[in-house]
Amino acid sequence: MIRINPHLSYIAPNCTYDQSPAIPLEIKEDYSEQNLLKLEARIEELESRLRLASQSPKVSPSTSSIHIPPSSPGAPIEPFVPIPTGYDPSSHRYISADFPLMADDWPLELPPKPLMLHLIDLFFICYPNSRRIIHRPTFLLQLLEHPSSPRFPFIPLLHSICAAAALHSPYVTVAPLPDLRKYPAEDIFQDKTRMDEGRGLMFDEQHFLLCKYQCMAAAREGVNLLGVIQACVVNSWWAFSSARWLDVWTTNSHAMRMCIALGLNFADSLYKPMPDKAREKLLIGPPTSHVDVELRRNAFWLAYCLERYHLFSGPWAFDVNDDDIQQTLPGTLEAFEAGFDDGQARQNIFSEDLFSTHYSNQDDFAMYIKCAIMLSRAHIIELRRLPNYTTPEEVRDSQEMKSLESMTSLTRLSLKKQFNPIEQLSTSAISNTFIAHMAPLWATIKLHINIANWQDPSCDSANKALAAARSILRYTTILGSTSFEVNRLDRVVCVAWLSAGRALVLSLKFAPESLAPILRAEIRLIRSNLRLAGDRVIIFLRQLHAFDRDMVETLGEREAAKVFEGDLF
């Protein structure tokens, strides 16, 4: 015999010339869950073939035509072949080989399957915490299921992914930036603006609305409530990227309220399950695996973080009080995707060492959450306690202000010891760590910018706000010196940049002429950072327009023109 595989050459050939007696094969019955799933999939396949054989062949029309604009710089994408929009059945002769083993039955409301897979890839690449809100290994296996299978991904979640990923894809058309000369930069009701312009819904807007209304219907029917939270969080990411503040607030609030109804603000695990008396009042059963435990934990904290980072810059109240949160912090991404729980102790929002100690089972995501908690405490004290003081001196000398400054400095010190953005191994870790370094500086600016006396060079609040703004610039410049793409950062970074820019503008207004050139150059850096994300992520361009408008109002047209004259872009 001629041996084909050289790796099997050490085995002696088994040459026979007579009929050998038949040896009955040993049959081993496999009742594992994985084998049962395979058998169910095979049964579905056979049933589909029977249905297909009993019907006459039909040609389904194209679901939609896709507008493909020219490629633009941005996230790397895989090659994609557009789906043909027309087909002539008379030119084709049907034979049995034309039909697949299983009918595709891809949902008509979704984009064609190749485009859908392309958008899913972009979503996991371009959104830092996409692998936290979705357990990617399970999700990719679910995509292999037949669309009629109950294990197929939740359709509203796929709609939200389409909307979010569309901002980074050249194969679909997204909502353009409105004419900011006619409409305000802080346009809260953008649907009214769209109707005034006579513009139809773009690809991302269509899928945002489909997700929104399907999530509301699923919540009313009690269907896949955890999937509703996941879809609302991803939908909120799109709304934030598109600077749709009302949509961010309403969509994320829906997610937060669903988290409360499901009890995700409470700690619940396989080792320490929730008491039955508390569970019977919730809308979800106990978790079935370590992946389920961590997915629920991640979903809650991502909804919490977006609310805290979004509302910190304004006077709006939070949906959930920190005192009502008993959920523990999540573990590492590797443990989550492997379905592993190390069994170690976890910190919660009441841990005394929350900002000073970072456990070995925590990674960049836990730092991202801790800084959201820090901003939440600063926001609450600023709105509830600091207005009780009448003068800036009383605010600066108050016990609340000293407590906040101690918290922010402790957070900065602990982050410097363990987490350096440049040393992280993934884009998501770089983004989360970078935001964690920005948050204490952002909090310092917000606490001091309104009580500072910018005309007094010795004012402590003015000096602290200016130093924090320059630290934000320093971190951004260091990150910009690497090959990291700024549009991969979490979108909340633009709010921290805007806060730093306003502190620099106020300092420039009262600075002596000898210091003015340095401050102008620093302001130009802020403006260039807001430009780097490109023209498809509207939040950066809107913030840039708002920053320029405020700068002209603060400095006057003559001084602002000196900043614009040195603009390199």
Coordinates of C-alpha atoms in Angstrom, one line a residue:
M1 CA 0.0 0.0 0.0
I2 CA 1.1 3.6 -0.5
R3 CA 1.0 5.6 2.7
I4 CA -0.4 9.1 2.2
N5 CA 0.3 10.7 5.6
P6 CA 4.0 10.7 6.4
H7 CA 3.3 11.3 10.0
L8 CA 1.8 7.8 10.2
S9 CA 4.9 6.1 8.7
Y10 CA 5.9 4.5 12.0
I11 CA 2.7 2.3 12.0
A12 CA 3.2 -1.1 10.2
P13 CA 0.9 -1.6 7.2
N14 CA -2.1 -3.8 7.8
C15 CA -2.4 -5.8 4.5
T16 CA -5.1 -8.3 4.3
Y17 CA -6.0 -10.6 1.3
D18 CA -9.0 -12.5 2.7
Q19 CA -12.2 -11.4 4.2
S20 CA -11.7 -10.8 7.9
P21 CA -14.4 -11.6 10.3
A22 CA -16.6 -8.6 11.1
I23 CA -15.9 -7.2 14.5
P24 CA -18.9 -5.5 16.0
L25 CA -18.2 -1.9 16.8
E26 CA -18.6 -0.8 20.4
I27 CA -21.5 1.6 20.7
K28 CA -21.0 4.3 23.3
E29 CA -24.1 6.4 24.1
D30 CA -23.3 10.1 24.6
Y31 CA -25.9 12.0 26.6
S32 CA -23.8 15.2 27.0
E33 CA -25.5 18.6 26.4
Q34 CA -23.2 19.3 23.5
N35 CA -24.1 16.1 21.7
L36 CA -27.8 16.7 22.3
L37 CA -27.5 20.2 20.8
K38 CA -25.8 18.6 17.7
L39 CA -28.7 16.1 17.4
E40 CA -31.3 18.9 17.7
A41 CA -29.5 20.9 15.0
R42 CA -29.4 17.8 12.8
I43 CA -33.2 17.2 13.3
E44 CA -33.9 20.8 12.4
E45 CA -31.8 20.4 9.3
L46 CA -33.7 17.3 8.2
E47 CA -37.0 18.9 8.8
S48 CA -36.0 21.9 6.7
R49 CA -35.0 19.6 3.9
L50 CA -38.3 17.9 4.0
R51 CA -40.2 21.2 3.9
L52 CA -38.0 22.3 1.0
A53 CA -38.6 19.1 -1.0
S54 CA -42.4 19.5 -0.6
Q55 CA -42.4 23.0 -2.0
S56 CA -41.8 24.3 -5.4
P57 CA -38.5 26.3 -5.7
K58 CA -39.0 30.1 -5.3
V59 CA -36.6 33.0 -5.7
S60 CA -36.8 35.4 -2.8
P61 CA -36.3 39.0 -3.9
S62 CA -33.4 41.1 -2.6
T63 CA -34.2 42.4 0.9
S64 CA -32.6 45.8 0.3
S65 CA -30.1 47.7 -1.7
I66 CA -27.0 49.0 0.0
H67 CA -25.5 52.3 -0.8
I68 CA -21.7 51.9 -0.8
P69 CA -19.8 55.2 -0.5
P70 CA -16.1 55.4 -1.2
S71 CA -13.9 54.0 1.5
S72 CA -12.8 56.3 4.2
P73 CA -10.0 56.1 6.7
G74 CA -11.0 54.4 9.9
A75 CA -11.0 51.0 11.5
P76 CA -9.6 48.1 9.4
I77 CA -12.3 46.1 7.7
E78 CA -12.4 42.8 6.0
P79 CA -13.1 42.6 2.3
F80 CA -16.8 42.5 1.6
V81 CA -18.7 41.6 -1.6
P82 CA -22.0 43.5 -1.9
I83 CA -25.2 41.4 -2.5
P84 CA -26.6 41.6 -6.0
T85 CA -29.8 43.5 -6.2
G86 CA -31.3 41.8 -9.4
Y87 CA -31.6 38.3 -10.7
D88 CA -33.1 36.7 -13.8
P89 CA -34.7 33.3 -13.0
S90 CA -35.2 32.5 -16.7
S91 CA -31.4 32.3 -17.2
H92 CA -31.0 29.6 -14.6
R93 CA -31.9 25.9 -14.7
Y94 CA -32.7 24.5 -11.3
I95 CA -31.0 21.2 -10.3
S96 CA -30.7 19.6 -6.9
A97 CA -27.3 21.0 -6.3
D98 CA -28.6 24.6 -6.4
F99 CA -30.3 24.2 -3.0
P100 CA -28.4 24.2 0.3
L101 CA -28.9 21.4 2.8
M102 CA -30.7 23.9 5.0
A103 CA -33.0 26.8 4.0
D104 CA -31.3 30.0 5.0
D105 CA -34.4 32.0 6.1
W106 CA -32.2 34.9 7.1
P107 CA -34.4 37.5 8.9
L108 CA -35.5 40.1 6.3
E109 CA -35.4 42.9 8.8
L110 CA -31.6 42.4 9.2
P111 CA -29.0 43.4 6.6
P112 CA -27.8 40.6 4.3
K113 CA -25.7 38.0 6.2
P114 CA -22.3 39.0 4.8
L115 CA -22.9 42.6 5.8
M116 CA -24.2 41.6 9.2
L117 CA -21.1 39.5 9.9
H118 CA -18.9 42.5 8.8
L119 CA -20.7 44.8 11.2
I120 CA -20.4 42.3 14.0
D121 CA -16.6 42.2 13.4
L122 CA -16.4 46.0 13.4
F123 CA -18.5 46.2 16.6
F124 CA -16.1 43.9 18.6
I125 CA -13.1 45.8 17.1
C126 CA -14.2 49.4 17.6
Y127 CA -16.1 49.5 20.9
P128 CA -13.8 49.0 23.9
N129 CA -16.3 47.1 26.2
S130 CA -18.1 45.2 23.5
R131 CA -16.7 41.9 24.8
R132 CA -18.1 42.7 28.3
I133 CA -21.7 43.3 27.3
I134 CA -21.7 40.2 25.1
H135 CA -20.0 36.9 25.8
R136 CA -18.3 36.7 22.4
P137 CA -17.6 32.9 22.3
T138 CA -21.2 32.0 23.0
F139 CA -22.5 34.8 20.7
L140 CA -20.4 33.6 17.7
L141 CA -21.7 30.0 18.2
Q142 CA -25.3 31.3 18.3
L143 CA -24.8 32.9 14.9
L144 CA -24.2 29.5 13.5
E145 CA -27.7 28.4 14.5
H146 CA -30.7 28.5 12.2
P147 CA -32.5 31.9 12.6
S148 CA -35.6 30.0 13.7
S149 CA -33.7 28.4 16.6
P150 CA -34.3 29.7 20.1
R151 CA -30.6 29.8 20.5
F152 CA -30.1 32.3 17.6
P153 CA -29.0 35.8 18.9
F154 CA -31.7 38.2 20.2
I155 CA -32.8 40.2 17.1
P156 CA -33.0 43.6 18.9
L157 CA -29.4 43.1 20.0
L158 CA -28.4 42.5 16.4
H159 CA -30.2 45.7 15.4
S160 CA -28.2 47.7 18.1
I161 CA -25.0 46.2 16.8
C162 CA -25.9 47.3 13.3
A163 CA -26.5 50.9 14.5
A164 CA -23.3 51.1 16.5
A165 CA -21.0 49.4 14.0
A166 CA -22.4 51.4 11.1
L167 CA -20.4 54.5 12.3
H168 CA -17.2 52.7 11.4
S169 CA -18.2 51.0 8.1
P170 CA -17.9 52.4 4.6
Y171 CA -20.5 50.1 3.3
V172 CA -23.5 51.9 4.8
T173 CA -24.7 55.5 4.9
V174 CA -25.0 57.0 8.4
A175 CA -26.8 60.1 9.6
P176 CA -24.8 63.2 8.5
L177 CA -23.9 66.1 10.8
P178 CA -26.6 68.8 10.5
D179 CA -25.8 72.4 9.4
L180 CA -24.5 73.8 12.7
R181 CA -24.8 77.3 11.4
K182 CA -28.6 76.8 11.5
Y183 CA -29.0 74.4 14.4
P184 CA -27.4 74.5 17.8
A185 CA -24.5 72.2 18.6
E186 CA -26.3 70.9 21.7
D187 CA -29.4 69.8 19.6
I188 CA -31.3 67.6 22.0
F189 CA -34.3 66.9 19.7
Q190 CA -32.5 65.8 16.5
D191 CA -35.5 64.0 15.0
K192 CA -37.2 67.4 14.7
T193 CA -34.0 68.7 13.0
R194 CA -34.1 65.7 10.6
M195 CA -37.7 66.4 9.6
D196 CA -37.0 70.1 9.2
E197 CA -34.3 69.2 6.7
G198 CA -36.6 66.7 4.9
R199 CA -34.1 63.9 5.3
G200 CA -35.1 60.2 5.6
L201 CA -33.8 57.8 8.1
M202 CA -30.3 56.5 7.5
F203 CA -29.1 53.0 8.1
D204 CA -27.9 53.5 11.7
E205 CA -31.1 55.5 12.6
Q206 CA -33.3 52.7 11.2
H207 CA -31.7 50.0 13.3
F208 CA -31.6 52.2 16.4
L209 CA -35.4 52.6 16.2
L210 CA -36.0 49.0 15.4
C211 CA -34.0 48.0 18.4
K212 CA -35.7 50.6 20.6
Y213 CA -39.3 49.5 19.8
Q214 CA -38.6 45.8 19.8
C215 CA -36.9 46.1 23.2
M216 CA -40.0 47.9 24.6
A217 CA -42.2 45.1 23.1
A218 CA -40.0 42.4 24.6
A219 CA -40.0 44.1 28.0
R220 CA -43.8 44.2 28.0
E221 CA -44.0 40.5 27.1
G222 CA -41.3 39.5 29.5
V223 CA -39.1 38.0 26.7
N224 CA -35.3 37.8 27.1
L225 CA -35.1 40.6 29.6
L226 CA -31.3 40.3 30.0
G227 CA -31.1 40.6 26.2
V228 CA -33.2 43.8 26.4
I229 CA -30.6 45.3 28.8
Q230 CA -27.7 44.3 26.5
A231 CA -29.5 45.8 23.4
C232 CA -30.3 49.0 25.3
V233 CA -26.7 49.5 26.5
V234 CA -25.4 49.0 22.9
N235 CA -28.1 51.3 21.6
S236 CA -27.0 53.9 24.2
W237 CA -23.4 53.7 22.9
W238 CA -24.7 54.6 19.4
A239 CA -26.8 57.5 20.8
F240 CA -23.8 58.9 22.7
S241 CA -21.6 58.6 19.6
S242 CA -24.2 60.5 17.7
A243 CA -24.6 63.2 20.4
R244 CA -28.3 62.4 20.9
W245 CA -28.5 63.3 24.5
L246 CA -32.2 62.6 25.0
D247 CA -31.8 59.2 23.4
V248 CA -28.8 58.4 25.6
W249 CA -30.8 59.3 28.7
T250 CA -34.0 57.5 27.8
T251 CA -32.4 54.4 26.4
N252 CA -29.8 53.9 29.2
S253 CA -32.5 54.7 31.8
H254 CA -34.6 51.9 30.3
A255 CA -31.5 49.6 30.8
M256 CA -31.0 50.8 34.4
R257 CA -34.6 50.3 35.4
M258 CA -34.6 46.8 33.8
C259 CA -31.5 46.0 35.9
I260 CA -33.4 46.9 39.1
A261 CA -36.4 44.8 38.0
L262 CA -34.0 41.9 37.5
G263 CA -32.1 42.5 40.7
L264 CA -28.8 43.0 39.0
N265 CA -27.8 45.6 41.5
F266 CA -27.5 42.8 44.1
A267 CA -24.6 40.3 44.3
D268 CA -25.7 36.9 43.1
S269 CA -23.4 33.9 42.3
L270 CA -23.3 30.2 42.2
Y271 CA -21.3 30.2 45.5
K272 CA -23.5 32.7 47.3
P273 CA -26.9 32.7 45.7
M274 CA -29.5 35.4 46.5
P275 CA -32.0 34.5 49.2
D276 CA -35.2 32.9 47.9
K277 CA -37.3 35.6 49.7
A278 CA -35.6 38.3 47.6
R279 CA -35.5 36.3 44.4
E280 CA -39.2 35.6 44.2
K281 CA -39.9 39.3 43.7
L282 CA -37.5 39.6 40.7
L283 CA -38.2 39.0 37.0
I284 CA -35.3 36.6 36.3
G285 CA -34.3 33.2 37.7
P286 CA -31.0 32.3 39.3
P287 CA -27.9 32.2 37.1
T288 CA -27.0 28.9 35.5
S289 CA -23.3 29.2 35.0
H290 CA -20.3 31.4 35.8
V291 CA -20.7 33.1 32.4
D292 CA -24.3 33.9 33.3
V293 CA -23.2 35.4 36.6
E294 CA -20.5 37.6 35.1
L295 CA -22.7 38.6 32.1
R296 CA -25.4 40.0 34.5
R297 CA -22.7 41.7 36.5
N298 CA -21.1 43.3 33.4
A299 CA -24.5 44.4 32.0
F300 CA -25.4 46.3 35.2
W301 CA -22.0 48.0 35.6
L302 CA -21.9 49.1 31.9
A303 CA -25.4 50.7 32.3
Y304 CA -24.2 52.3 35.5
C305 CA -20.9 53.6 34.0
L306 CA -22.6 55.2 31.0
E307 CA -25.1 57.0 33.2
R308 CA -22.4 58.3 35.5
Y309 CA -19.9 59.4 32.8
H310 CA -22.7 61.0 30.8
L311 CA -24.5 62.9 33.5
F312 CA -21.4 64.0 35.5
S313 CA -21.0 67.1 33.3
G314 CA -24.6 68.3 34.0
P315 CA -27.1 68.8 36.8
W316 CA -29.3 65.8 36.0
A317 CA -30.0 63.2 38.8
F318 CA -29.1 59.5 38.6
D319 CA -31.7 56.8 38.2
V320 CA -30.2 54.6 41.0
N321 CA -28.6 55.8 44.2
D322 CA -25.2 54.3 45.1
D323 CA -26.5 53.3 48.5
D324 CA -28.8 50.8 46.8
I325 CA -26.1 49.0 44.9
Q326 CA -24.7 45.8 46.4
Q327 CA -23.3 44.3 43.2
T328 CA -19.6 43.3 43.3
L329 CA -17.0 44.3 40.7
P330 CA -16.4 42.0 37.7
G331 CA -13.3 39.9 37.2
T332 CA -10.9 39.8 34.2
L333 CA -11.9 39.5 30.6
E334 CA -10.0 36.2 30.2
A335 CA -11.9 34.6 33.1
F336 CA -15.2 35.8 31.7
E337 CA -14.7 34.4 28.2
A338 CA -13.3 31.2 29.7
G339 CA -16.3 30.8 32.0
F340 CA -14.1 30.6 35.0
D341 CA -14.6 32.0 38.5
D342 CA -11.5 32.2 40.7
G343 CA -13.5 32.2 43.9
Q344 CA -11.5 35.2 45.3
A345 CA -13.1 38.0 47.3
R346 CA -14.5 40.9 45.3
Q347 CA -14.8 44.5 46.1
N348 CA -18.1 46.4 46.0
I349 CA -19.1 50.0 46.1
F350 CA -18.8 50.2 49.9
S351 CA -15.3 48.7 50.2
E352 CA -13.1 51.0 52.2
D353 CA -10.1 50.2 50.0
L354 CA -12.0 50.6 46.8
F355 CA -9.8 53.4 45.4
S356 CA -6.5 52.5 47.0
T357 CA -6.2 48.7 46.4
H358 CA -6.8 46.8 43.2
Y359 CA -7.1 43.1 43.5
S360 CA -5.3 40.5 41.4
N361 CA -8.6 39.4 39.8
Q362 CA -9.3 42.9 38.5
D363 CA -8.3 44.4 35.2
D364 CA -8.8 47.6 33.3
F365 CA -12.6 47.2 33.3
A366 CA -12.7 47.3 37.1
M367 CA -10.6 50.6 37.0
Y368 CA -13.1 52.0 34.5
I369 CA -15.9 51.2 37.0
K370 CA -14.1 52.5 40.0
C371 CA -13.6 55.9 38.3
A372 CA -17.3 56.0 37.4
I373 CA -18.1 55.4 41.1
M374 CA -15.7 58.2 42.0
L375 CA -17.4 60.6 39.6
S376 CA -20.8 59.6 41.0
R377 CA -19.7 60.5 44.5
A378 CA -18.3 63.8 43.4
H379 CA -21.5 64.6 41.4
I380 CA -23.7 63.9 44.4
I381 CA -21.7 66.0 46.8
E382 CA -21.5 68.8 44.4
L383 CA -25.3 68.9 43.9
R384 CA -26.3 68.2 47.4
R385 CA -23.7 69.6 49.8
L386 CA -21.6 72.3 48.2
P387 CA -24.6 74.6 47.4
N388 CA -25.0 75.0 51.2
Y389 CA -21.8 77.2 51.3
T390 CA -22.1 80.8 50.2
T391 CA -18.5 81.8 49.2
P392 CA -15.8 80.0 47.1
E393 CA -13.5 80.1 50.2
E394 CA -16.1 78.2 52.2
V395 CA -16.4 75.6 49.5
R396 CA -12.6 75.1 49.2
D397 CA -12.2 74.8 53.0
S398 CA -15.2 72.5 53.5
Q399 CA -14.8 68.9 54.7
E400 CA -16.7 67.7 51.6
M401 CA -14.2 69.3 49.2
K402 CA -11.2 67.9 51.2
S403 CA -12.8 64.4 51.1
L404 CA -13.3 64.6 47.3
E405 CA -9.7 65.8 46.7
S406 CA -8.4 63.0 48.9
M407 CA -10.4 60.5 46.9
T408 CA -9.2 61.8 43.5
S409 CA -5.6 62.0 44.6
L410 CA -5.7 58.5 46.0
T411 CA -7.2 57.1 42.8
R412 CA -4.5 58.8 40.7
L413 CA -1.7 57.5 42.9
S414 CA -3.0 53.9 42.8
L415 CA -3.5 54.0 39.0
K416 CA 0.1 55.2 38.4
K417 CA 1.5 52.3 40.4
Q418 CA -0.3 49.5 38.5
F419 CA -2.0 50.7 35.3
N420 CA -0.2 52.5 32.5
P421 CA -2.2 53.1 29.4
I422 CA 0.8 52.7 27.1
E423 CA 1.7 49.3 28.6
Q424 CA -1.7 47.6 28.0
L425 CA -1.9 44.8 25.5
S426 CA -5.2 45.4 23.8
T427 CA -7.1 48.4 22.5
S428 CA -9.9 47.9 25.0
A429 CA -7.5 47.9 27.9
I430 CA -5.8 51.0 26.6
S431 CA -9.1 52.8 26.3
N432 CA -10.4 51.8 29.8
T433 CA -7.1 52.6 31.5
F434 CA -6.9 56.0 29.6
I435 CA -10.4 56.9 30.8
A436 CA -9.5 55.9 34.3
H437 CA -6.5 58.3 34.3
M438 CA -8.7 61.1 32.9
A439 CA -11.6 60.7 35.4
P440 CA -9.8 62.1 38.5
L441 CA -8.5 65.0 36.5
W442 CA -11.9 65.7 35.0
A443 CA -13.4 65.7 38.5
T444 CA -10.8 68.1 39.8
I445 CA -11.6 70.6 36.9
K446 CA -15.3 70.3 37.5
L447 CA -15.1 70.9 41.2
H448 CA -12.8 74.0 40.9
I449 CA -13.6 75.7 37.6
N450 CA -16.7 77.5 38.8
I451 CA -15.2 78.7 42.2
A452 CA -11.8 79.8 40.8
N453 CA -10.8 83.4 40.6
W454 CA -9.0 83.4 37.3
Q455 CA -7.8 87.0 37.7
D456 CA -5.8 86.0 40.8
P457 CA -2.6 84.1 40.0
S458 CA -2.4 82.7 43.5
C459 CA -6.0 81.3 43.5
D460 CA -5.7 77.6 44.6
S461 CA -8.8 76.5 42.6
A462 CA -7.6 78.2 39.4
N463 CA -4.2 76.6 39.7
K464 CA -5.6 73.1 40.4
A465 CA -8.0 73.3 37.5
L466 CA -5.2 74.5 35.1
A467 CA -2.8 71.7 36.3
A468 CA -5.5 69.1 35.8
A469 CA -6.2 70.4 32.3
R470 CA -2.5 70.2 31.4
S471 CA -2.3 66.7 32.8
I472 CA -5.1 65.6 30.5
L473 CA -3.2 67.1 27.6
R474 CA 0.0 65.3 28.7
Y475 CA -1.7 61.9 28.8
T476 CA -3.3 62.5 25.5
T477 CA -0.1 63.6 23.8
I478 CA 1.7 60.5 25.1
L479 CA -1.1 58.3 23.7
G480 CA -1.0 60.2 20.4
S481 CA 2.7 59.6 20.0
T482 CA 1.9 55.8 19.6
S483 CA 0.1 54.1 16.7
F484 CA -3.1 53.9 18.7
E485 CA -6.1 55.3 16.8
V486 CA -8.0 57.9 18.8
N487 CA -11.4 56.8 17.4
R488 CA -11.0 53.5 19.3
L489 CA -11.2 55.4 22.7
D490 CA -14.4 55.4 24.7
R491 CA -16.5 58.3 23.5
V492 CA -16.7 59.9 27.0
V493 CA -13.1 61.0 26.5
C494 CA -14.4 64.0 24.5
V495 CA -16.2 65.4 27.5
A496 CA -13.0 65.3 29.5
W497 CA -11.1 67.1 26.7
L498 CA -13.9 69.7 26.5
S499 CA -13.6 70.3 30.2
A500 CA -9.8 70.7 30.0
G501 CA -10.2 73.1 27.0
R502 CA -12.6 75.3 29.0
A503 CA -10.2 75.6 31.9
L504 CA -7.4 76.6 29.4
V505 CA -9.7 79.2 27.8
L506 CA -10.5 80.8 31.1
S507 CA -6.8 80.9 32.0
L508 CA -6.0 82.5 28.7
K509 CA -8.6 85.2 29.2
F510 CA -6.8 86.7 32.2
A511 CA -3.2 85.5 31.5
P512 CA -0.4 88.0 30.8
E513 CA 0.8 88.2 27.2
S514 CA 4.0 86.4 28.1
L515 CA 2.0 83.2 28.9
A516 CA -0.6 83.6 26.1
P517 CA 1.3 81.8 23.3
I518 CA 1.7 78.6 25.5
L519 CA -2.0 78.6 26.4
R520 CA -3.0 79.1 22.7
A521 CA -0.9 76.2 21.7
E522 CA -2.5 74.0 24.4
I523 CA -6.0 75.0 23.2
R524 CA -5.0 74.1 19.6
L525 CA -4.1 70.6 20.9
I526 CA -7.5 70.2 22.4
R527 CA -9.1 71.2 19.1
S528 CA -6.9 68.8 17.1
N529 CA -7.8 65.9 19.4
L530 CA -11.5 66.5 18.8
R531 CA -10.9 66.4 15.1
L532 CA -8.9 63.1 15.0
A533 CA -11.9 60.8 15.4
G534 CA -13.1 61.6 11.9
D535 CA -16.4 62.9 10.5
R536 CA -18.5 59.8 11.1
V537 CA -18.5 60.0 14.9
I538 CA -20.6 63.1 15.4
I539 CA -20.0 63.6 19.1
F540 CA -16.5 64.8 18.5
L541 CA -17.5 67.3 15.8
R542 CA -20.4 68.6 17.9
Q543 CA -18.1 69.1 20.9
L544 CA -15.5 70.9 18.7
H545 CA -18.2 73.2 17.4
A546 CA -19.5 73.9 20.9
F547 CA -16.0 74.5 22.2
D548 CA -15.2 77.0 19.4
R549 CA -18.5 78.8 20.1
D550 CA -17.8 79.1 23.8
M551 CA -14.2 80.2 23.2
V552 CA -15.4 83.1 21.0
E553 CA -17.9 84.1 23.6
T554 CA -15.3 84.0 26.4
L555 CA -12.3 85.5 24.7
G556 CA -13.9 87.7 22.1
E557 CA -13.5 87.3 18.3
R558 CA -10.1 89.1 18.2
E559 CA -8.4 86.8 20.8
A560 CA -10.1 83.7 19.5
A561 CA -8.9 84.5 16.0
K562 CA -5.3 84.3 17.2
V563 CA -6.0 80.7 18.3
F564 CA -7.6 79.8 15.0
E565 CA -4.7 81.4 13.0
G566 CA -2.2 78.9 14.4
D567 CA -4.5 76.0 13.7
L568 CA -2.6 73.4 11.7
F569 CA -5.7 71.7 10.3

